[in-house]
CSV table of C-alpha atoms and ligand atoms in Angstrom, one decimal:
chain,number,residue,atom,x,y,z
Z,1,MET,CA,77.3,-9.2,-1.4
Z,2,GLU,CA,75.2,-7.5,-4.0
Z,3,GLN,CA,71.7,-8.9,-4.8
Z,4,TYR,CA,68.7,-8.0,-6.9
Z,5,VAL,CA,65.5,-7.7,-4.9
Z,6,MET,CA,62.2,-7.3,-6.7
Z,7,LYS,CA,58.5,-7.3,-6.4
Z,8,GLY,CA,56.8,-9.3,-9.1
Z,9,GLY,CA,53.4,-9.0,-10.7
Z,10,THR,CA,53.7,-5.8,-12.8
Z,11,PRO,CA,53.3,-6.2,-16.6
Z,12,LEU,CA,56.5,-4.7,-18.1
Z,13,CYS,CA,55.7,-2.1,-20.7
Z,14,GLY,CA,57.7,0.5,-22.6
Z,15,GLU,CA,60.9,0.8,-24.7
Z,16,VAL,CA,64.4,-0.4,-23.9
Z,17,GLU,CA,67.6,0.5,-25.7
Z,18,ILE,CA,69.8,-2.5,-26.5
Z,19,SER,CA,73.5,-2.3,-26.0
Z,20,GLY,CA,76.4,-3.6,-28.1
Z,21,ALA,CA,76.8,-7.4,-28.4
Z,22,LYS,CA,79.1,-8.7,-25.7
Z,23,ASN,CA,80.2,-11.7,-27.7
Z,24,ALA,CA,81.0,-9.7,-30.8
Z,25,ALA,CA,82.8,-7.0,-28.7
Z,26,LEU,CA,85.0,-9.6,-26.9
Z,27,ALA,CA,86.3,-11.0,-30.2
Z,28,ILE,CA,86.6,-7.6,-31.9
Z,29,LEU,CA,88.6,-6.2,-29.0
Z,30,ALA,CA,91.0,-9.1,-29.3
Z,31,ALA,CA,91.2,-8.7,-33.1
Z,32,SER,CA,92.0,-5.0,-32.7
Z,33,ILE,CA,95.5,-5.8,-31.6
Z,34,MET,CA,96.3,-7.3,-35.0
Z,35,THR,CA,97.4,-3.9,-36.3
Z,36,ASP,CA,100.0,-1.4,-35.0
Z,37,GLU,CA,97.7,1.5,-36.1
Z,38,PRO,CA,95.1,3.1,-33.9
Z,39,VAL,CA,91.6,1.4,-33.8
Z,40,ILE,CA,88.5,3.0,-32.5
Z,41,ILE,CA,85.6,0.8,-31.4
Z,42,ASP,CA,82.2,2.1,-30.5
Z,43,ASN,CA,79.0,0.7,-29.0
Z,44,LEU,CA,80.9,-1.5,-26.5
Z,45,PRO,CA,78.6,-2.7,-23.8
Z,46,ASP,CA,79.6,-1.5,-20.3
Z,47,VAL,CA,79.7,-5.0,-18.8
Z,48,ARG,CA,82.2,-6.8,-16.6
Z,49,ASP,CA,83.5,-9.2,-19.3
Z,50,ILE,CA,84.5,-6.3,-21.6
Z,51,ASN,CA,86.2,-4.4,-18.8
Z,52,VAL,CA,88.1,-7.5,-17.7
Z,53,LEU,CA,89.3,-8.3,-21.3
Z,54,ILE,CA,90.4,-4.7,-21.6
Z,55,GLU,CA,92.5,-5.1,-18.4
Z,56,ALA,CA,94.0,-8.3,-19.8
Z,57,MET,CA,95.0,-6.5,-23.0
Z,58,GLU,CA,96.6,-3.7,-21.0
Z,59,THR,CA,98.7,-6.2,-19.1
Z,60,ILE,CA,100.4,-7.3,-22.4
Z,61,GLY,CA,101.1,-3.7,-23.3
Z,62,VAL,CA,98.1,-2.6,-25.3
Z,63,VAL,CA,97.4,1.1,-24.8
Z,64,ILE,CA,93.6,1.6,-24.4
Z,65,GLU,CA,92.1,5.0,-24.1
Z,66,ARG,CA,88.4,5.3,-22.9
Z,67,LEU,CA,86.8,7.9,-25.2
Z,68,ASP,CA,83.5,7.4,-23.4
Z,69,LEU,CA,81.5,4.7,-21.6
Z,70,HIS,CA,81.0,2.7,-24.8
Z,71,LYS,CA,84.0,3.8,-26.9
Z,72,VAL,CA,87.7,3.1,-26.8
Z,73,LYS,CA,90.8,3.9,-28.8
Z,74,ILE,CA,93.3,1.1,-29.0
Z,75,ASN,CA,96.9,1.2,-29.8
Z,76,ALA,CA,98.7,-2.2,-30.0
Z,77,GLY,CA,101.9,-0.9,-31.6
Z,78,CYS,CA,103.9,-1.6,-28.5
Z,79,ILE,CA,102.8,-4.9,-27.1
Z,80,THR,CA,105.4,-6.2,-24.7
Z,81,SER,CA,104.3,-9.8,-24.2
Z,82,VAL,CA,102.4,-12.6,-25.9
Z,83,LEU,CA,101.6,-14.3,-22.7
Z,84,VAL,CA,98.1,-14.1,-21.3
Z,85,ASP,CA,98.1,-15.8,-17.9
Z,86,TYR,CA,95.5,-17.9,-16.0
Z,87,ASP,CA,94.4,-14.9,-13.9
Z,88,TYR,CA,92.6,-13.4,-16.8
Z,89,ILE,CA,91.5,-16.6,-18.6
Z,90,LYS,CA,89.7,-17.7,-15.4
Z,91,LYS,CA,87.9,-14.4,-15.2
Z,92,ILE,CA,87.0,-14.3,-18.9
Z,93,ARG,CA,87.3,-17.3,-21.1
Z,94,ALA,CA,87.1,-15.2,-24.2
Z,95,SER,CA,90.6,-14.0,-23.5
Z,96,TYR,CA,91.4,-17.1,-25.6
Z,97,TYR,CA,90.7,-14.9,-28.7
Z,98,LEU,CA,94.1,-13.3,-28.0
Z,99,LEU,CA,95.5,-16.7,-29.1
Z,100,GLY,CA,94.4,-16.2,-32.7
Z,101,ALA,CA,95.1,-12.5,-32.7
Z,102,LEU,CA,98.7,-12.8,-31.3
Z,103,LEU,CA,99.5,-15.9,-33.3
Z,104,GLY,CA,98.3,-14.1,-36.5
Z,105,LYS,CA,100.3,-11.0,-35.8
Z,106,TYR,CA,103.4,-12.2,-34.0
Z,107,ARG,CA,103.5,-15.9,-35.0
Z,108,LYS,CA,103.6,-16.6,-31.3
Z,109,ALA,CA,101.1,-16.8,-28.4
Z,110,ASN,CA,101.1,-18.3,-24.9
Z,111,VAL,CA,97.6,-18.2,-23.4
Z,112,ALA,CA,96.4,-20.1,-20.4
Z,113,LEU,CA,94.1,-23.0,-21.2
Z,114,PRO,CA,90.6,-22.1,-20.1
Z,115,GLY,CA,88.9,-24.5,-17.6
Z,116,GLY,CA,85.4,-25.6,-17.9
Z,117,CYS,CA,82.6,-23.3,-16.7
Z,118,ASP,CA,79.1,-23.2,-15.3
Z,119,ILE,CA,77.5,-24.7,-18.4
Z,120,GLY,CA,79.9,-27.4,-19.5
Z,121,ALA,CA,83.5,-28.6,-20.2
Z,122,ARG,CA,83.9,-26.2,-23.1
Z,123,PRO,CA,87.1,-27.6,-24.6
Z,124,ILE,CA,89.1,-25.6,-27.1
Z,125,ASP,CA,90.4,-28.6,-29.1
Z,126,LEU,CA,88.8,-27.2,-32.4
Z,127,HIS,CA,90.7,-23.9,-31.9
Z,128,ILE,CA,94.0,-25.8,-31.5
Z,129,LYS,CA,93.2,-28.1,-34.4
Z,130,GLY,CA,92.6,-25.1,-36.6
Z,131,PHE,CA,95.9,-23.4,-35.6
Z,132,ARG,CA,97.8,-26.6,-36.3
Z,133,ALA,CA,96.1,-26.8,-39.7
Z,134,LEU,CA,97.6,-23.4,-40.4
Z,135,LYS,CA,101.0,-24.9,-39.6
Z,136,ALA,CA,101.4,-23.5,-36.1
Z,137,VAL,CA,103.1,-25.7,-33.5
Z,138,VAL,CA,100.7,-25.8,-30.6
Z,139,ASP,CA,101.4,-27.6,-27.3
Z,140,ILE,CA,99.7,-27.7,-23.9
Z,141,GLU,CA,102.4,-27.1,-21.2
Z,142,ASN,CA,101.7,-26.4,-17.5
Z,143,GLY,CA,98.1,-25.3,-18.3
Z,144,MET,CA,99.2,-23.0,-21.0
Z,145,VAL,CA,98.5,-23.2,-24.8
Z,146,VAL,CA,102.0,-22.5,-26.2
Z,147,SER,CA,101.8,-21.7,-29.9
Z,148,SER,CA,104.3,-20.5,-32.5
Z,149,ALA,CA,104.8,-20.6,-36.3
Z,150,GLU,CA,107.6,-19.9,-38.7
Z,151,LYS,CA,104.8,-18.8,-40.9
Z,152,LEU,CA,101.1,-19.5,-41.1
Z,153,GLU,CA,100.0,-21.1,-44.3
Z,154,GLY,CA,96.5,-21.0,-45.6
Z,155,THR,CA,94.7,-24.4,-45.7
Z,156,HIS,CA,91.3,-26.1,-45.9
Z,157,ILE,CA,89.8,-26.7,-42.4
Z,158,TYR,CA,86.7,-28.8,-41.6
Z,159,MET,CA,85.2,-28.0,-38.2
Z,160,ASP,CA,84.1,-31.3,-36.6
Z,161,LYS,CA,81.5,-29.3,-34.6
Z,162,VAL,CA,80.0,-25.9,-35.3
Z,163,SER,CA,81.9,-23.7,-32.9
Z,164,VAL,CA,81.6,-19.9,-32.6
Z,165,GLY,CA,84.9,-19.5,-30.7
Z,166,ALA,CA,86.9,-21.8,-32.9
Z,167,THR,CA,85.5,-20.2,-36.1
Z,168,ILE,CA,86.4,-16.7,-34.9
Z,169,ASN,CA,89.8,-17.7,-33.5
Z,170,VAL,CA,91.0,-19.5,-36.6
Z,171,MET,CA,89.5,-16.8,-38.9
Z,172,MET,CA,91.7,-14.2,-37.0
Z,173,ALA,CA,94.9,-16.2,-37.4
Z,174,ALA,CA,94.1,-17.0,-41.1
Z,175,ALA,CA,93.6,-13.3,-41.9
Z,176,LEU,CA,97.4,-12.9,-41.7
Z,177,ALA,CA,98.4,-16.3,-43.0
Z,178,GLU,CA,100.0,-16.8,-46.4
Z,179,GLY,CA,97.6,-17.9,-49.0
Z,180,LYS,CA,93.9,-18.9,-48.9
Z,181,THR,CA,92.1,-20.6,-46.0
Z,182,ILE,CA,88.7,-22.2,-46.2
Z,183,ILE,CA,86.8,-22.9,-43.0
Z,184,GLU,CA,84.0,-25.5,-43.6
Z,185,ASN,CA,81.1,-26.1,-41.1
Z,186,ALA,CA,81.8,-22.6,-39.8
Z,187,ALA,CA,79.6,-21.0,-37.2
Z,188,ARG,CA,77.1,-18.5,-38.7
Z,189,GLU,CA,76.2,-16.3,-35.7
Z,190,PRO,CA,75.8,-12.6,-36.2
Z,191,HIS,CA,78.9,-12.0,-34.1
Z,192,VAL,CA,81.0,-14.1,-36.4
Z,193,VAL,CA,79.9,-11.9,-39.2
Z,194,ASP,CA,80.6,-8.8,-37.1
Z,195,VAL,CA,84.2,-10.0,-36.5
Z,196,ALA,CA,84.7,-10.7,-40.2
Z,197,ASN,CA,83.4,-7.2,-41.1
Z,198,PHE,CA,85.7,-5.7,-38.5
Z,199,LEU,CA,88.7,-7.5,-39.9
Z,200,ASN,CA,87.7,-6.6,-43.4
Z,201,SER,CA,87.5,-2.9,-42.4
Z,202,MET,CA,91.2,-3.4,-41.3
Z,203,GLY,CA,92.1,-4.7,-44.8
Z,204,ALA,CA,91.5,-8.4,-44.3
Z,205,GLY,CA,90.1,-10.6,-47.2
Z,206,ILE,CA,87.3,-12.5,-45.6
Z,207,ARG,CA,84.3,-13.7,-47.6
Z,208,GLY,CA,81.3,-15.9,-46.7
Z,209,ALA,CA,81.0,-15.1,-43.0
Z,210,GLY,CA,77.4,-15.9,-42.0
Z,211,THR,CA,77.4,-19.0,-44.2
Z,212,ASP,CA,79.0,-22.3,-43.2
Z,213,VAL,CA,81.9,-21.8,-45.6
Z,214,ILE,CA,84.2,-18.9,-44.9
Z,215,ARG,CA,87.0,-18.1,-47.4
Z,216,ILE,CA,90.0,-16.1,-46.2
Z,217,THR,CA,92.7,-14.7,-48.4
Z,218,GLY,CA,95.6,-13.9,-46.1
Z,219,VAL,CA,97.2,-10.4,-46.3
Z,220,GLU,CA,100.6,-9.0,-45.2
Z,221,LYS,CA,99.3,-6.7,-42.6
Z,222,LEU,CA,96.2,-5.0,-41.3
Z,223,HIS,CA,95.6,-1.2,-40.9
Z,224,GLY,CA,93.7,0.9,-38.3
Z,225,THR,CA,89.9,1.4,-38.5
Z,226,GLU,CA,86.9,2.8,-36.7
Z,227,TYR,CA,84.1,0.3,-36.0
Z,228,SER,CA,80.8,0.1,-34.2
Z,229,ILE,CA,79.6,-3.2,-32.6
Z,230,ILE,CA,76.3,-4.8,-33.6
Z,231,PRO,CA,73.4,-4.8,-31.1
Z,232,ASP,CA,73.2,-7.7,-28.6
Z,233,GLN,CA,70.7,-10.3,-29.9
Z,234,ILE,CA,70.6,-12.1,-26.5
Z,235,GLU,CA,70.1,-9.0,-24.5
Z,236,ALA,CA,67.3,-8.1,-26.9
Z,237,GLY,CA,65.8,-11.5,-26.7
Z,238,THR,CA,65.9,-11.4,-22.9
Z,239,PHE,CA,63.8,-8.2,-22.8
Z,240,MET,CA,61.4,-9.5,-25.4
Z,241,PHE,CA,60.8,-12.5,-23.2
Z,242,ALA,CA,60.3,-10.2,-20.2
Z,243,ALA,CA,57.1,-8.9,-22.0
Z,244,ALA,CA,55.9,-12.5,-22.5
Z,245,VAL,CA,56.5,-13.7,-18.9
Z,246,THR,CA,54.9,-10.6,-17.3
Z,247,GLY,CA,52.0,-10.1,-19.6
Z,248,GLY,CA,53.4,-6.9,-20.9
Z,249,ASP,CA,54.2,-4.9,-24.0
Z,250,VAL,CA,58.0,-4.2,-24.6
Z,251,THR,CA,59.7,-2.6,-27.6
Z,252,VAL,CA,63.5,-3.3,-27.9
Z,253,LYS,CA,65.2,-0.5,-29.8
Z,254,ASN,CA,68.5,-0.4,-31.7
Z,255,VAL,CA,68.3,-4.0,-32.8
Z,256,ILE,CA,68.7,-5.9,-36.1
Z,257,PRO,CA,65.3,-7.8,-36.4
Z,258,LYS,CA,66.8,-10.4,-38.7
Z,259,HIS,CA,69.1,-11.5,-35.8
Z,260,LEU,CA,66.0,-12.1,-33.6
Z,261,GLU,CA,64.0,-14.2,-36.0
Z,262,ALA,CA,64.3,-17.5,-34.1
Z,263,ILE,CA,63.4,-15.7,-30.9
Z,264,SER,CA,60.4,-13.9,-32.4
Z,265,ALA,CA,59.1,-17.1,-34.0
Z,266,LYS,CA,59.0,-18.8,-30.6
Z,267,LEU,CA,57.2,-15.9,-29.0
Z,268,ILE,CA,54.5,-16.1,-31.8
Z,269,GLU,CA,54.2,-19.8,-31.2
Z,270,VAL,CA,53.4,-19.3,-27.5
Z,271,GLY,CA,50.8,-16.7,-28.3
Z,272,CYS,CA,52.5,-13.3,-28.3
Z,273,ARG,CA,52.2,-10.7,-31.0
Z,274,VAL,CA,55.5,-9.5,-32.5
Z,275,HIS,CA,55.8,-6.3,-34.7
Z,276,GLU,CA,59.1,-5.7,-36.5
Z,277,TYR,CA,60.4,-2.3,-37.5
Z,278,ASP,CA,63.7,-1.2,-39.1
Z,279,ASP,CA,65.7,-1.2,-35.9
Z,280,ALA,CA,63.1,-2.2,-33.3
Z,281,VAL,CA,60.9,-5.1,-32.3
Z,282,ARG,CA,57.7,-4.9,-30.2
Z,283,VAL,CA,56.4,-7.8,-28.3
Z,284,ILE,CA,52.9,-7.8,-26.9
Z,285,ALA,CA,52.0,-10.7,-24.6
Z,286,GLY,CA,48.9,-12.8,-25.4
Z,287,GLU,CA,46.1,-13.3,-23.0
Z,288,LYS,CA,47.7,-16.6,-22.1
Z,289,LEU,CA,50.8,-18.5,-23.0
Z,290,THR,CA,50.6,-21.8,-24.9
Z,291,HIS,CA,53.0,-24.8,-24.8
Z,292,THR,CA,55.5,-25.6,-27.5
Z,293,GLN,CA,58.8,-27.5,-28.1
Z,294,VAL,CA,62.2,-25.9,-28.4
Z,295,THR,CA,65.6,-27.2,-29.4
Z,296,THR,CA,68.7,-25.0,-29.1
Z,297,LEU,CA,70.8,-25.0,-32.3
Z,298,PRO,CA,73.7,-23.0,-33.8
Z,299,TYR,CA,72.5,-19.8,-35.6
Z,300,PRO,CA,70.0,-19.4,-37.3
Z,301,GLY,CA,68.5,-21.9,-34.9
Z,302,PHE,CA,67.1,-21.0,-31.5
Z,303,PRO,CA,70.1,-19.7,-29.4
Z,304,THR,CA,71.4,-21.7,-26.5
Z,305,ASP,CA,71.9,-18.4,-24.7
Z,306,MET,CA,68.1,-17.9,-24.7
Z,307,GLN,CA,67.4,-21.5,-23.4
Z,308,PRO,CA,66.9,-20.6,-19.7
Z,309,GLN,CA,64.7,-17.6,-20.6
Z,310,MET,CA,62.6,-19.9,-22.8
Z,311,THR,CA,62.1,-22.4,-20.0
Z,312,VAL,CA,60.9,-19.6,-17.7
Z,313,VAL,CA,58.3,-18.5,-20.3
Z,314,LEU,CA,57.1,-22.1,-20.9
Z,315,GLY,CA,56.9,-22.6,-17.2
Z,316,LEU,CA,53.8,-20.3,-17.4
Z,317,ALA,CA,52.4,-21.8,-20.6
Z,318,GLU,CA,49.3,-24.0,-20.6
Z,319,GLY,CA,50.1,-27.6,-21.2
Z,320,THR,CA,53.4,-29.5,-21.4
Z,321,SER,CA,56.4,-28.1,-23.2
Z,322,THR,CA,59.9,-29.4,-23.8
Z,323,VAL,CA,63.2,-27.6,-24.1
Z,324,THR,CA,66.1,-29.6,-25.5
Z,325,GLU,CA,69.7,-28.3,-25.0
Z,326,SER,CA,71.8,-29.6,-27.8
Z,327,ILE,CA,74.9,-27.3,-27.4
Z,328,PHE,CA,76.1,-27.5,-23.8
Z,329,GLU,CA,76.0,-30.5,-21.5
Z,330,ASN,CA,75.1,-28.7,-18.2
Z,331,ARG,CA,72.9,-25.8,-18.9
Z,332,PHE,CA,69.8,-26.7,-16.7
Z,333,LYS,CA,71.3,-25.9,-13.3
Z,334,TYR,CA,68.8,-23.1,-12.8
Z,335,VAL,CA,65.8,-25.5,-13.0
Z,336,ASN,CA,66.1,-26.3,-9.2
Z,337,GLU,CA,65.8,-22.6,-8.5
Z,338,LEU,CA,62.7,-22.3,-10.8
Z,339,VAL,CA,61.1,-25.3,-9.0
Z,340,ARG,CA,61.6,-23.4,-5.7
Z,341,MET,CA,59.5,-20.6,-7.3
Z,342,GLY,CA,56.7,-23.0,-8.0
Z,343,GLY,CA,57.8,-24.1,-11.5
Z,344,GLN,CA,57.0,-27.7,-12.6
Z,345,VAL,CA,60.1,-28.7,-14.5
Z,346,LYS,CA,61.8,-32.0,-14.7
Z,347,VAL,CA,65.2,-32.5,-16.5
Z,348,GLU,CA,65.8,-35.9,-18.2
Z,349,GLY,CA,69.3,-35.8,-19.8
Z,350,ASN,CA,69.4,-32.8,-22.1
Z,351,ILE,CA,65.6,-32.3,-22.1
Z,352,ALA,CA,63.6,-30.2,-19.7
Z,353,ILE,CA,59.9,-31.3,-19.5
Z,354,ILE,CA,57.8,-28.4,-18.4
Z,355,ASN,CA,54.2,-28.5,-17.1
Z,356,GLY,CA,52.9,-24.9,-17.1
Z,357,VAL,CA,51.7,-23.4,-13.9
Z,358,SER,CA,49.4,-20.4,-13.4
Z,359,GLY,CA,52.2,-18.3,-11.7
Z,360,TYR,CA,55.5,-18.4,-9.9
Z,361,THR,CA,55.9,-17.4,-6.3
Z,362,GLY,CA,58.7,-15.2,-5.0
Z,363,ALA,CA,61.7,-16.8,-3.3
Z,364,GLN,CA,65.3,-16.4,-2.3
Z,365,ILE,CA,67.3,-17.8,-5.2
Z,366,SER,CA,70.9,-17.7,-6.7
Z,367,ALA,CA,72.1,-17.0,-10.2
Z,368,PRO,CA,74.0,-20.1,-11.4
Z,369,ASP,CA,75.4,-18.5,-14.5
Z,370,LEU,CA,75.0,-15.5,-16.7
Z,371,ARG,CA,71.9,-16.3,-18.9
Z,372,ALA,CA,70.2,-18.4,-16.2
Z,373,GLY,CA,70.6,-15.5,-13.8
Z,374,ALA,CA,68.8,-13.2,-16.2
Z,375,ALA,CA,66.1,-15.8,-16.7
Z,376,LEU,CA,65.5,-16.1,-13.0
Z,377,VAL,CA,65.1,-12.4,-12.7
Z,378,LEU,CA,62.4,-12.6,-15.3
Z,379,ALA,CA,60.7,-15.3,-13.2
Z,380,GLY,CA,61.0,-13.0,-10.1
Z,381,LEU,CA,59.4,-10.1,-12.0
Z,382,SER,CA,56.4,-12.3,-13.0
Z,383,ALA,CA,56.1,-14.0,-9.6
Z,384,GLU,CA,53.7,-13.1,-6.9
Z,385,GLY,CA,55.6,-11.5,-4.0
Z,386,ILE,CA,59.2,-10.7,-3.3
Z,387,THR,CA,62.2,-12.4,-5.0
Z,388,THR,CA,65.9,-11.9,-4.1
Z,389,VAL,CA,68.6,-13.1,-6.5
Z,390,ASP,CA,72.1,-13.7,-5.2
Z,391,ASP,CA,75.4,-14.0,-7.2
Z,392,ILE,CA,74.3,-11.2,-9.5
Z,393,LYS,CA,78.0,-10.8,-10.5
Z,394,TYR,CA,77.2,-13.5,-13.2
Z,395,ILE,CA,74.4,-11.3,-14.6
Z,396,GLN,CA,76.6,-8.2,-14.6
Z,397,ARG,CA,79.1,-10.0,-16.8
Z,398,GLY,CA,76.8,-9.7,-19.8
Z,399,TYR,CA,73.9,-7.3,-19.1
Z,400,GLU,CA,74.6,-3.5,-19.1
Z,401,HIS,CA,72.7,-1.7,-16.3
Z,402,PHE,CA,70.2,-4.5,-16.1
Z,403,GLU,CA,68.1,-3.4,-13.2
Z,404,GLU,CA,68.0,0.2,-14.5
Z,405,LYS,CA,66.8,-1.0,-17.9
Z,406,LEU,CA,64.2,-3.2,-16.2
Z,407,ARG,CA,63.0,-0.2,-14.1
Z,408,GLY,CA,62.7,1.8,-17.3
Z,409,ILE,CA,59.9,-0.6,-18.4
Z,410,GLY,CA,58.1,-0.6,-15.1
Z,411,ALA,CA,59.9,-3.3,-13.0
Z,412,SER,CA,60.0,-2.9,-9.3
Z,413,ILE,CA,63.6,-4.0,-8.8
Z,414,GLU,CA,66.7,-2.7,-6.9
Z,415,LYS,CA,70.3,-3.8,-6.6
Z,416,VAL,CA,71.1,-3.9,-2.9
Z,417,ASP,CA,74.3,-4.5,-1.0
Z,418,SER,CA,73.0,-5.4,2.5
Z,419,GLU,CA,70.1,-7.0,4.3
Z,420,LYS,CA,69.2,-3.6,5.6
Z,421,GLU,CA,68.8,-2.2,2.1
Z,422,ALA,CA,66.8,-5.2,1.0
Z,423,ARG,CA,64.4,-4.7,4.0
Z,424,LYS,CA,64.1,-1.0,3.1
Z,425,PHE,CA,63.1,-1.9,-0.5
Z,426,ILE,CA,60.6,-4.5,0.7
Z,427,LEU,CA,59.0,-2.1,3.1
Z,428,GLN,CA,58.7,0.5,0.3
Z,429,VAL,CA,57.0,-1.8,-2.1
Z,430,SER,CA,54.8,-3.7,0.4
E,1,EPZ,C1,80.1,-18.7,-27.6
E,1,EPZ,O1,80.8,-19.6,-26.7
E,1,EPZ,C2,79.5,-17.7,-26.6
E,1,EPZ,N1,80.5,-17.0,-25.9
E,1,EPZ,C3,78.5,-18.4,-25.7
E,1,EPZ,O2,77.8,-17.4,-25.0
E,1,EPZ,C4,77.5,-19.2,-26.6
E,1,EPZ,O3,76.6,-19.9,-25.7
E,1,EPZ,C5,78.2,-20.1,-27.5
E,1,EPZ,O4,79.1,-19.4,-28.3
E,1,EPZ,C6,77.2,-20.8,-28.5
E,1,EPZ,O5,76.5,-19.8,-29.2
E,1,EPZ,C7,81.2,-16.1,-26.5
E,1,EPZ,O6,81.0,-15.8,-27.6
E,1,EPZ,C8,82.2,-15.4,-25.6
E,1,EPZ,P1,81.1,-22.8,-29.1
E,1,EPZ,P2,81.9,-20.7,-27.4
E,1,EPZ,O7,82.5,-22.9,-29.4
E,1,EPZ,O8,82.5,-20.1,-28.6
E,1,EPZ,C9,81.9,-27.4,-28.2
E,1,EPZ,C10,77.1,-16.3,-23.1
E,1,EPZ,O9,76.1,-16.5,-22.4
E,1,EPZ,N2,83.3,-27.1,-28.5
E,1,EPZ,O10,80.2,-22.4,-30.2
E,1,EPZ,O11,82.7,-21.2,-26.3
E,1,EPZ,C11,81.5,-26.7,-27.0
E,1,EPZ,O12,81.8,-27.5,-25.8
E,1,EPZ,C12,78.0,-17.4,-23.6
E,1,EPZ,O13,77.3,-15.1,-23.6
E,1,EPZ,C13,84.3,-28.1,-28.6
E,1,EPZ,O14,83.9,-29.3,-28.4
E,1,EPZ,O15,80.9,-21.8,-27.9
E,1,EPZ,C14,80.0,-26.6,-27.2
E,1,EPZ,O16,79.4,-27.9,-26.9
E,1,EPZ,C15,77.7,-18.7,-22.9
E,1,EPZ,N3,85.5,-27.8,-28.9
E,1,EPZ,C16,79.8,-26.4,-28.7
E,1,EPZ,O17,81.1,-26.8,-29.3
E,1,EPZ,C17,86.0,-26.5,-29.2
E,1,EPZ,O18,87.2,-26.4,-29.5
E,1,EPZ,C18,79.6,-25.0,-29.1
E,1,EPZ,O19,80.5,-24.2,-28.4
E,1,EPZ,C19,85.0,-25.5,-29.1
E,1,EPZ,C20,83.7,-25.8,-28.8
């Protein structure tokens, strides 16, 4: 089984190109089927989740032509089915965006109900509540979300919780509803704005994305478009934290600094220097890291997808820090692995209490989920000695060419597929 093996202790320095945002791309790929005209999408990240969703779309009859590694041409004019089965949903939860897209376009969609995942129960009750508010009939039958509508009617929806997925899914369906829809307490993430901009480039009438009130004027149909995905704020943040945790100096390129403000603010709080440019951000680690408190919140708050990376940084900061996870109920599973590397972290409910140590020590660890896996790699790159990380399939879901990009800024890391290859790497670096 593939692993990362690395030798820690080298300050990471240099420039890294950030790829397109996975969580924007997943929703935009789904939304692209809402027209029968060709759609070209560029700056797609070459990651497993994207490739699996493309496969799911092809199974329902969408014709997808790869123009290059990051660019596809989509033709959804001859979709043969509105059924997305469990096989795909269990591989990639975000297939549920096909619910809003198919319901909006065909007034019908049967998509398997996603189960929970590594970080929590992750229900989709708010998605379903939004579709019902648009006058769709939505039932759960045999593990499937079965939805249909004579017609979708614009309405006023108040989201009980701020939900990225529900905001995007309902916005997609409402784009082709009759009349006006208002979504209150909407998610404000950059990828929500990206999906709204994409739909507007297809002729939708969406205003207010990026604020907590989104107004949608339904249109008859949507037309083809060409669109480029925004850069991935979480990939960028992960590489910015790589500088902090290894005492390095990293510049992330092809980013939107505004999307990184909460991340930059925390780096400054712990003693790093951050320089912002038009489409790049440079992070220079301070002599030492100092403690602070962090609570994850919906955008523009500190992102939950950077929570594990934050704990890894604070694990090396002088003093006691706290990280409070307010979005998901089970997002500290990686802490046990960090403790095995010498971290002093204790989880009480949804709060991690972190006593900084002078350094981590290398160990054999496993990635429990996507973002925690990336965070543990950062810990391994700062640790003294050798670290191996198992279950890297999680990391490959959301980080394009992760080990190559890390090597590009000086990391001593390899992806290996056998004990023999791992031993060979360890001999080389010892
Ligand atoms: C998106 O998940 C992202 N995934 C997640 O990124 C990210 O952590 C999350 O937003 C928060 O930013 C994609 O975009 C594919 P939510 P999503 O709906 O939409 C509860 C990663 O690492 N909730 O904003 O599923 C939910 O349980 C992944 O790339 C309901 O109760 O997140 C959670 O507590 C991990 N009912 C909170 O709302 C619902 O119907 C926020 O979830 C929907 C959500």
